[in-house]
């Protein structure tokens, strides 16, 4: 069964460093998403991406964040200068269509900023 | 804005017990409602969904009914198994790109 994969599973970085989280969505999906979950809090939407551009973003997704689909398979989330409060589990998801269609999630990348 | 509230965990049950995890929502319009499950070390998986009032979603013995009058989507299972131990997330889609999640409820089932 096709699945969304994410690498790395755990990333430790120092405050102020740039990190890139990688995701490989399901191959025939067209819509891509990033969510995050700070420990003990809700899973929060960050951004959605379609046709090589951002289609929606939350207020969390400020200028420190960017997304890219650099080739036909990867979907990346870059945090330009990490802060302590960026420590969270980051989930990538993809779907065949938008709206009420199922979003398929990856296992997540745990980001720890020290 | 739109939001989802679900009961605090952990919920601890013996095998074959009845499970209810409460979920209520606040939304304008007519959202779709979902339950996702996260098993240890894995991603979020869709468990069931309902797209309109009075719809019942069901899968793997789990059920939830979309109740507009009480703005609820409670998850139930008649007889839980140890393998059901996981974190369960209630979520809504307000017909935009994003899912809005609750905080998750951890279920622990003991033999």
PDB file of C-alpha atoms in Angstrom:
ATOM      1  CA  UNK A   1       0.000   0.000   0.000  1.00  0.00           C
ATOM      2  CA  UNK A   2       1.410   3.422  -0.910  1.00  0.00           C
ATOM      3  CA  UNK A   3       2.477   5.578   1.991  1.00  0.00           C
ATOM      4  CA  UNK A   4       3.921   8.961   2.817  1.00  0.00           C
ATOM      5  CA  UNK A   5       7.488   8.825   4.081  1.00  0.00           C
ATOM      6  CA  UNK A   6       9.437  11.432   6.020  1.00  0.00           C
ATOM      7  CA  UNK A   7      13.109  11.887   6.802  1.00  0.00           C
ATOM      8  CA  UNK A   8      14.742  12.177   9.199  1.00  0.00           C
ATOM      9  CA  UNK A   9      12.672  10.651  11.967  1.00  0.00           C
ATOM     10  CA  UNK A  10      14.442  12.828  14.518  1.00  0.00           C
ATOM     11  CA  UNK A  11      16.427  16.024  13.952  1.00  0.00           C
ATOM     12  CA  UNK A  12      18.338  17.864  16.641  1.00  0.00           C
ATOM     13  CA  UNK A  13      19.573  21.340  15.799  1.00  0.00           C
ATOM     14  CA  UNK A  14      20.885  24.422  17.536  1.00  0.00           C
ATOM     15  CA  UNK A  15      18.883  27.614  17.774  1.00  0.00           C
ATOM     16  CA  UNK A  16      19.447  29.823  14.749  1.00  0.00           C
ATOM     17  CA  UNK A  17      20.344  26.985  12.413  1.00  0.00           C
ATOM     18  CA  UNK A  18      18.461  26.143   9.247  1.00  0.00           C
ATOM     19  CA  UNK A  19      16.715  22.802   8.959  1.00  0.00           C
ATOM     20  CA  UNK A  20      15.074  21.045   6.048  1.00  0.00           C
ATOM     21  CA  UNK A  21      12.488  18.380   6.690  1.00  0.00           C
ATOM     22  CA  UNK A  22      11.817  16.028   3.833  1.00  0.00           C
ATOM     23  CA  UNK A  23       8.737  14.202   2.724  1.00  0.00           C
ATOM     24  CA  UNK A  24       7.891  11.892  -0.153  1.00  0.00           C
ATOM     25  CA  UNK A  25       4.122  12.073  -0.754  1.00  0.00           C
ATOM     26  CA  UNK A  26       2.093   9.355  -2.420  1.00  0.00           C
ATOM     27  CA  UNK A  27       3.043   9.412  -6.075  1.00  0.00           C
ATOM     28  CA  UNK A  28      -0.267  10.267  -7.745  1.00  0.00           C
ATOM     29  CA  UNK A  29      -1.333  12.838  -5.152  1.00  0.00           C
ATOM     30  CA  UNK A  30      -1.511  16.489  -6.092  1.00  0.00           C
ATOM     31  CA  UNK A  31      -2.066  18.267  -2.763  1.00  0.00           C
ATOM     32  CA  UNK A  32       0.544  18.438  -0.040  1.00  0.00           C
ATOM     33  CA  UNK A  33       0.436  19.648   3.528  1.00  0.00           C
ATOM     34  CA  UNK A  34       2.566  20.254   6.588  1.00  0.00           C
ATOM     35  CA  UNK A  35       1.239  20.100  10.125  1.00  0.00           C
ATOM     36  CA  UNK A  36       3.011  20.265  13.450  1.00  0.00           C
ATOM     37  CA  UNK A  37       2.307  19.119  16.973  1.00  0.00           C
ATOM     38  CA  UNK A  38       4.070  20.708  19.900  1.00  0.00           C
ATOM     39  CA  UNK A  39       4.323  18.191  22.737  1.00  0.00           C
ATOM     40  CA  UNK A  40       1.020  17.954  24.576  1.00  0.00           C
ATOM     41  CA  UNK A  41      -0.777  20.317  22.214  1.00  0.00           C
ATOM     42  CA  UNK A  42      -3.020  20.030  19.185  1.00  0.00           C
ATOM     43  CA  UNK A  43      -1.948  19.037  15.707  1.00  0.00           C
ATOM     44  CA  UNK A  44      -1.849  22.385  13.864  1.00  0.00           C
ATOM     45  CA  UNK A  45      -2.048  23.111  10.167  1.00  0.00           C
ATOM     46  CA  UNK A  46       0.922  24.974   8.734  1.00  0.00           C
ATOM     47  CA  UNK A  47       0.577  25.087   4.960  1.00  0.00           C
ATOM     48  CA  UNK A  48      -0.943  23.470   1.910  1.00  0.00           C
ATOM     49  CA  UNK A  49       0.692  23.309  -1.515  1.00  0.00           C
ATOM     50  CA  UNK A  50      -0.710  22.629  -4.945  1.00  0.00           C
ATOM     51  CA  UNK A  51       0.561  23.143  -8.466  1.00  0.00           C
ATOM     52  CA  UNK A  52       3.902  24.400  -7.189  1.00  0.00           C
ATOM     53  CA  UNK A  53       2.526  27.136  -5.030  1.00  0.00           C
ATOM     54  CA  UNK A  54       1.148  27.668  -1.570  1.00  0.00           C
ATOM     55  CA  UNK A  55      -2.639  27.484  -1.593  1.00  0.00           C
ATOM     56  CA  UNK A  56      -3.235  28.210   2.090  1.00  0.00           C
ATOM     57  CA  UNK A  57      -1.092  28.935   5.133  1.00  0.00           C
ATOM     58  CA  UNK A  58      -1.702  29.515   8.796  1.00  0.00           C
ATOM     59  CA  UNK A  59      -0.481  32.415  10.892  1.00  0.00           C
ATOM     60  CA  UNK A  60       2.208  30.101  12.264  1.00  0.00           C
ATOM     61  CA  UNK A  61       3.755  29.867   8.798  1.00  0.00           C
ATOM     62  CA  UNK A  62       5.720  33.112   8.868  1.00  0.00           C
ATOM     63  CA  UNK A  63       8.722  34.248   6.832  1.00  0.00           C
ATOM     64  CA  UNK A  64      10.965  31.767   8.639  1.00  0.00           C
ATOM     65  CA  UNK A  65       9.180  28.898   6.922  1.00  0.00           C
ATOM     66  CA  UNK A  66       9.182  27.885   3.289  1.00  0.00           C
ATOM     67  CA  UNK A  67       8.078  24.885   1.287  1.00  0.00           C
ATOM     68  CA  UNK A  68       9.289  23.506  -1.964  1.00  0.00           C
ATOM     69  CA  UNK A  69       8.763  20.634  -4.320  1.00  0.00           C
ATOM     70  CA  UNK A  70      12.280  20.513  -5.769  1.00  0.00           C
ATOM     71  CA  UNK A  71      11.689  17.510  -8.004  1.00  0.00           C
ATOM     72  CA  UNK A  72       8.804  15.252  -8.920  1.00  0.00           C
ATOM     73  CA  UNK A  73       8.815  13.328  -5.677  1.00  0.00           C
ATOM     74  CA  UNK A  74      10.072  15.304  -2.669  1.00  0.00           C
ATOM     75  CA  UNK A  75       8.212  17.944  -0.693  1.00  0.00           C
ATOM     76  CA  UNK A  76      10.301  19.908   1.801  1.00  0.00           C
ATOM     77  CA  UNK A  77       9.734  22.240   4.712  1.00  0.00           C
ATOM     78  CA  UNK A  78      12.559  24.628   5.494  1.00  0.00           C
ATOM     79  CA  UNK A  79      12.891  26.581   8.705  1.00  0.00           C
ATOM     80  CA  UNK A  80      15.402  29.323   8.077  1.00  0.00           C
ATOM     81  CA  UNK A  81      16.523  30.170  11.602  1.00  0.00           C
ATOM     82  CA  UNK A  82      15.145  27.801  14.186  1.00  0.00           C
ATOM     83  CA  UNK A  83      13.836  28.929  17.546  1.00  0.00           C
ATOM     84  CA  UNK A  84      13.319  26.907  20.701  1.00  0.00           C
ATOM     85  CA  UNK A  85       9.566  27.091  20.177  1.00  0.00           C
ATOM     86  CA  UNK A  86       9.913  25.336  16.810  1.00  0.00           C
ATOM     87  CA  UNK A  87      10.554  22.090  18.680  1.00  0.00           C
ATOM     88  CA  UNK A  88       7.680  19.842  17.684  1.00  0.00           C
ATOM     89  CA  UNK A  89       6.638  16.824  15.668  1.00  0.00           C
ATOM     90  CA  UNK A  90       6.181  17.804  12.023  1.00  0.00           C
ATOM     91  CA  UNK A  91       3.797  15.772   9.893  1.00  0.00           C
ATOM     92  CA  UNK A  92       3.636  15.773   6.119  1.00  0.00           C
ATOM     93  CA  UNK A  93       0.420  14.736   4.381  1.00  0.00           C
ATOM     94  CA  UNK A  94      -0.853  14.368   0.840  1.00  0.00           C
ATOM     95  CA  UNK A  95      -4.216  13.907  -0.804  1.00  0.00           C
ATOM     96  CA  UNK A  96      -5.570  13.162  -4.247  1.00  0.00           C
ATOM     97  CA  UNK A  97      -8.015  16.037  -4.024  1.00  0.00           C
ATOM     98  CA  UNK A  98      -8.653  18.910  -1.641  1.00  0.00           C
ATOM     99  CA  UNK A  99     -11.419  19.655   0.792  1.00  0.00           C
ATOM    100  CA  UNK A 100     -13.080  16.626   2.344  1.00  0.00           C
ATOM    101  CA  UNK A 101     -10.838  14.017   0.785  1.00  0.00           C
ATOM    102  CA  UNK A 102      -8.656  11.859   2.966  1.00  0.00           C
ATOM    103  CA  UNK A 103      -5.247  13.228   3.772  1.00  0.00           C
ATOM    104  CA  UNK A 104      -2.580  10.550   4.118  1.00  0.00           C
ATOM    105  CA  UNK A 105      -0.012  11.314   6.792  1.00  0.00           C
ATOM    106  CA  UNK A 106       3.616  10.387   7.202  1.00  0.00           C
ATOM    107  CA  UNK A 107       5.097   9.142  10.501  1.00  0.00           C
ATOM    108  CA  UNK A 108       6.459  12.561  11.379  1.00  0.00           C
ATOM    109  CA  UNK A 109       9.831  14.154  12.064  1.00  0.00           C
ATOM    110  CA  UNK A 110      10.580  15.084  15.638  1.00  0.00           C
ATOM    111  CA  UNK A 111      12.492  18.376  15.620  1.00  0.00           C
ATOM    112  CA  UNK A 112      14.381  19.320  18.764  1.00  0.00           C
ATOM    113  CA  UNK A 113      15.904  22.789  18.915  1.00  0.00           C
ATOM    114  CA  UNK A 114      18.487  23.299  21.658  1.00  0.00           C
TER     115      UNK A 114
ATOM    116  CA  UNK B   1     -13.019  30.239  14.585  1.00  0.00           C
ATOM    117  CA  UNK B   2     -13.585  26.559  13.982  1.00  0.00           C
ATOM    118  CA  UNK B   3     -12.343  24.190  16.663  1.00  0.00           C
ATOM    119  CA  UNK B   4     -12.495  20.643  17.996  1.00  0.00           C
ATOM    120  CA  UNK B   5     -12.588  19.588  21.631  1.00  0.00           C
ATOM    121  CA  UNK B   6     -12.028  16.020  22.723  1.00  0.00           C
ATOM    122  CA  UNK B   7     -11.833  14.351  26.082  1.00  0.00           C
ATOM    123  CA  UNK B   8      -8.579  14.268  27.980  1.00  0.00           C
ATOM    124  CA  UNK B   9      -6.750  10.992  28.196  1.00  0.00           C
ATOM    125  CA  UNK B  10      -5.455   8.551  28.865  1.00  0.00           C
ATOM    126  CA  UNK B  11      -8.444   6.278  28.670  1.00  0.00           C
ATOM    127  CA  UNK B  12      -7.577   2.959  30.273  1.00  0.00           C
ATOM    128  CA  UNK B  13      -9.770  -0.071  29.601  1.00  0.00           C
ATOM    129  CA  UNK B  14      -9.702  -3.818  29.925  1.00  0.00           C
ATOM    130  CA  UNK B  15      -9.990  -5.920  26.798  1.00  0.00           C
ATOM    131  CA  UNK B  16     -13.598  -6.332  25.569  1.00  0.00           C
ATOM    132  CA  UNK B  17     -14.763  -3.200  27.390  1.00  0.00           C
ATOM    133  CA  UNK B  18     -16.958  -0.588  25.695  1.00  0.00           C
ATOM    134  CA  UNK B  19     -15.183   2.510  24.450  1.00  0.00           C
ATOM    135  CA  UNK B  20     -16.450   6.054  24.095  1.00  0.00           C
ATOM    136  CA  UNK B  21     -14.195   8.995  23.274  1.00  0.00           C
ATOM    137  CA  UNK B  22     -16.086  12.256  23.230  1.00  0.00           C
ATOM    138  CA  UNK B  23     -15.594  14.878  20.539  1.00  0.00           C
ATOM    139  CA  UNK B  24     -17.451  18.142  20.061  1.00  0.00           C
ATOM    140  CA  UNK B  25     -16.857  20.808  17.487  1.00  0.00           C
ATOM    141  CA  UNK B  26     -17.481  24.457  16.758  1.00  0.00           C
ATOM    142  CA  UNK B  27     -17.862  25.389  13.125  1.00  0.00           C
ATOM    143  CA  UNK B  28     -19.744  27.629  10.781  1.00  0.00           C
ATOM    144  CA  UNK B  29     -21.439  25.960   7.891  1.00  0.00           C
ATOM    145  CA  UNK B  30     -21.367  22.215   7.364  1.00  0.00           C
ATOM    146  CA  UNK B  31     -17.964  20.707   8.090  1.00  0.00           C
ATOM    147  CA  UNK B  32     -16.887  17.146   7.457  1.00  0.00           C
ATOM    148  CA  UNK B  33     -15.783  15.211  10.517  1.00  0.00           C
ATOM    149  CA  UNK B  34     -13.025  12.650  10.897  1.00  0.00           C
ATOM    150  CA  UNK B  35     -11.399  10.331  13.371  1.00  0.00           C
ATOM    151  CA  UNK B  36      -7.713   9.640  12.846  1.00  0.00           C
ATOM    152  CA  UNK B  37      -5.662   7.072  14.773  1.00  0.00           C
ATOM    153  CA  UNK B  38      -1.942   7.066  15.454  1.00  0.00           C
ATOM    154  CA  UNK B  39      -0.342   3.785  16.446  1.00  0.00           C
ATOM    155  CA  UNK B  40       3.075   3.946  18.159  1.00  0.00           C
ATOM    156  CA  UNK B  41       5.793   5.010  15.759  1.00  0.00           C
ATOM    157  CA  UNK B  42       3.413   5.535  12.849  1.00  0.00           C
ATOM    158  CA  UNK B  43       1.672   8.410  11.112  1.00  0.00           C
ATOM    159  CA  UNK B  44      -1.935   9.487  11.451  1.00  0.00           C
ATOM    160  CA  UNK B  45      -4.334   7.120   9.686  1.00  0.00           C
ATOM    161  CA  UNK B  46      -7.914   7.915   8.797  1.00  0.00           C
ATOM    162  CA  UNK B  47     -10.177   5.675  10.870  1.00  0.00           C
ATOM    163  CA  UNK B  48     -13.580   6.925   9.717  1.00  0.00           C
ATOM    164  CA  UNK B  49     -15.364  10.004   8.463  1.00  0.00           C
ATOM    165  CA  UNK B  50     -18.809  11.562   8.037  1.00  0.00           C
ATOM    166  CA  UNK B  51     -19.592  14.365   5.647  1.00  0.00           C
ATOM    167  CA  UNK B  52     -23.104  15.433   6.635  1.00  0.00           C
ATOM    168  CA  UNK B  53     -25.491  15.484   9.567  1.00  0.00           C
ATOM    169  CA  UNK B  54     -26.766  12.074  10.759  1.00  0.00           C
ATOM    170  CA  UNK B  55     -24.117  10.221   8.731  1.00  0.00           C
ATOM    171  CA  UNK B  56     -22.487   7.352  10.585  1.00  0.00           C
ATOM    172  CA  UNK B  57     -18.881   6.559   9.821  1.00  0.00           C
ATOM    173  CA  UNK B  58     -17.638   3.081  10.669  1.00  0.00           C
ATOM    174  CA  UNK B  59     -14.471   1.044  10.301  1.00  0.00           C
ATOM    175  CA  UNK B  60     -12.796  -1.850  12.169  1.00  0.00           C
ATOM    176  CA  UNK B  61     -15.668  -1.993  14.669  1.00  0.00           C
ATOM    177  CA  UNK B  62     -15.443   1.716  15.476  1.00  0.00           C
ATOM    178  CA  UNK B  63     -18.415   4.014  14.835  1.00  0.00           C
ATOM    179  CA  UNK B  64     -19.188   7.708  15.102  1.00  0.00           C
ATOM    180  CA  UNK B  65     -22.356   9.585  14.201  1.00  0.00           C
ATOM    181  CA  UNK B  66     -22.394  13.207  13.016  1.00  0.00           C
ATOM    182  CA  UNK B  67     -24.817  14.951  15.385  1.00  0.00           C
ATOM    183  CA  UNK B  68     -25.468  18.498  14.285  1.00  0.00           C
ATOM    184  CA  UNK B  69     -27.914  19.236  17.093  1.00  0.00           C
ATOM    185  CA  UNK B  70     -25.270  18.505  19.740  1.00  0.00           C
ATOM    186  CA  UNK B  71     -22.265  19.383  17.513  1.00  0.00           C
ATOM    187  CA  UNK B  72     -20.708  16.054  18.433  1.00  0.00           C
ATOM    188  CA  UNK B  73     -18.933  13.140  16.776  1.00  0.00           C
ATOM    189  CA  UNK B  74     -18.245  10.690  19.576  1.00  0.00           C
ATOM    190  CA  UNK B  75     -16.172   7.601  18.796  1.00  0.00           C
ATOM    191  CA  UNK B  76     -17.469   4.254  20.054  1.00  0.00           C
ATOM    192  CA  UNK B  77     -16.470   0.623  19.929  1.00  0.00           C
ATOM    193  CA  UNK B  78     -18.360  -2.193  21.529  1.00  0.00           C
ATOM    194  CA  UNK B  79     -15.414  -4.387  22.492  1.00  0.00           C
ATOM    195  CA  UNK B  80     -11.868  -3.045  22.464  1.00  0.00           C
ATOM    196  CA  UNK B  81      -8.754  -5.118  21.914  1.00  0.00           C
ATOM    197  CA  UNK B  82      -5.188  -4.629  23.087  1.00  0.00           C
ATOM    198  CA  UNK B  83      -4.291  -3.821  19.485  1.00  0.00           C
ATOM    199  CA  UNK B  84      -6.591  -0.759  19.625  1.00  0.00           C
ATOM    200  CA  UNK B  85      -4.142   0.959  21.978  1.00  0.00           C
ATOM    201  CA  UNK B  86      -3.215   4.177  20.197  1.00  0.00           C
ATOM    202  CA  UNK B  87      -3.861   7.916  20.158  1.00  0.00           C
ATOM    203  CA  UNK B  88      -7.173   8.953  18.593  1.00  0.00           C
ATOM    204  CA  UNK B  89      -7.661  12.377  17.014  1.00  0.00           C
ATOM    205  CA  UNK B  90     -10.963  13.976  16.149  1.00  0.00           C
ATOM    206  CA  UNK B  91     -10.774  16.479  13.293  1.00  0.00           C
ATOM    207  CA  UNK B  92     -12.927  18.623  11.060  1.00  0.00           C
ATOM    208  CA  UNK B  93     -12.581  19.986   7.575  1.00  0.00           C
ATOM    209  CA  UNK B  94     -14.340  23.228   6.851  1.00  0.00           C
ATOM    210  CA  UNK B  95     -14.066  22.685   3.106  1.00  0.00           C
ATOM    211  CA  UNK B  96     -10.751  24.487   2.933  1.00  0.00           C
ATOM    212  CA  UNK B  97      -7.382  22.778   2.640  1.00  0.00           C
ATOM    213  CA  UNK B  98      -6.753  22.260   6.304  1.00  0.00           C
ATOM    214  CA  UNK B  99      -7.839  19.760   8.893  1.00  0.00           C
ATOM    215  CA  UNK B 100      -8.516  21.149  12.356  1.00  0.00           C
ATOM    216  CA  UNK B 101      -7.590  18.638  15.041  1.00  0.00           C
ATOM    217  CA  UNK B 102      -8.405  18.046  18.657  1.00  0.00           C
ATOM    218  CA  UNK B 103      -5.622  17.377  21.154  1.00  0.00           C
ATOM    219  CA  UNK B 104      -5.824  13.602  20.810  1.00  0.00           C
ATOM    220  CA  UNK B 105      -6.883  10.978  23.343  1.00  0.00           C
ATOM    221  CA  UNK B 106      -4.574   8.142  24.283  1.00  0.00           C
ATOM    222  CA  UNK B 107      -6.294   4.776  24.670  1.00  0.00           C
ATOM    223  CA  UNK B 108      -4.606   2.031  26.632  1.00  0.00           C
ATOM    224  CA  UNK B 109      -6.190  -1.412  26.582  1.00  0.00           C
ATOM    225  CA  UNK B 110      -4.946  -4.080  28.971  1.00  0.00           C
ATOM    226  CA  UNK B 111      -5.520  -7.833  28.654  1.00  0.00           C
TER     227      UNK B 111
END
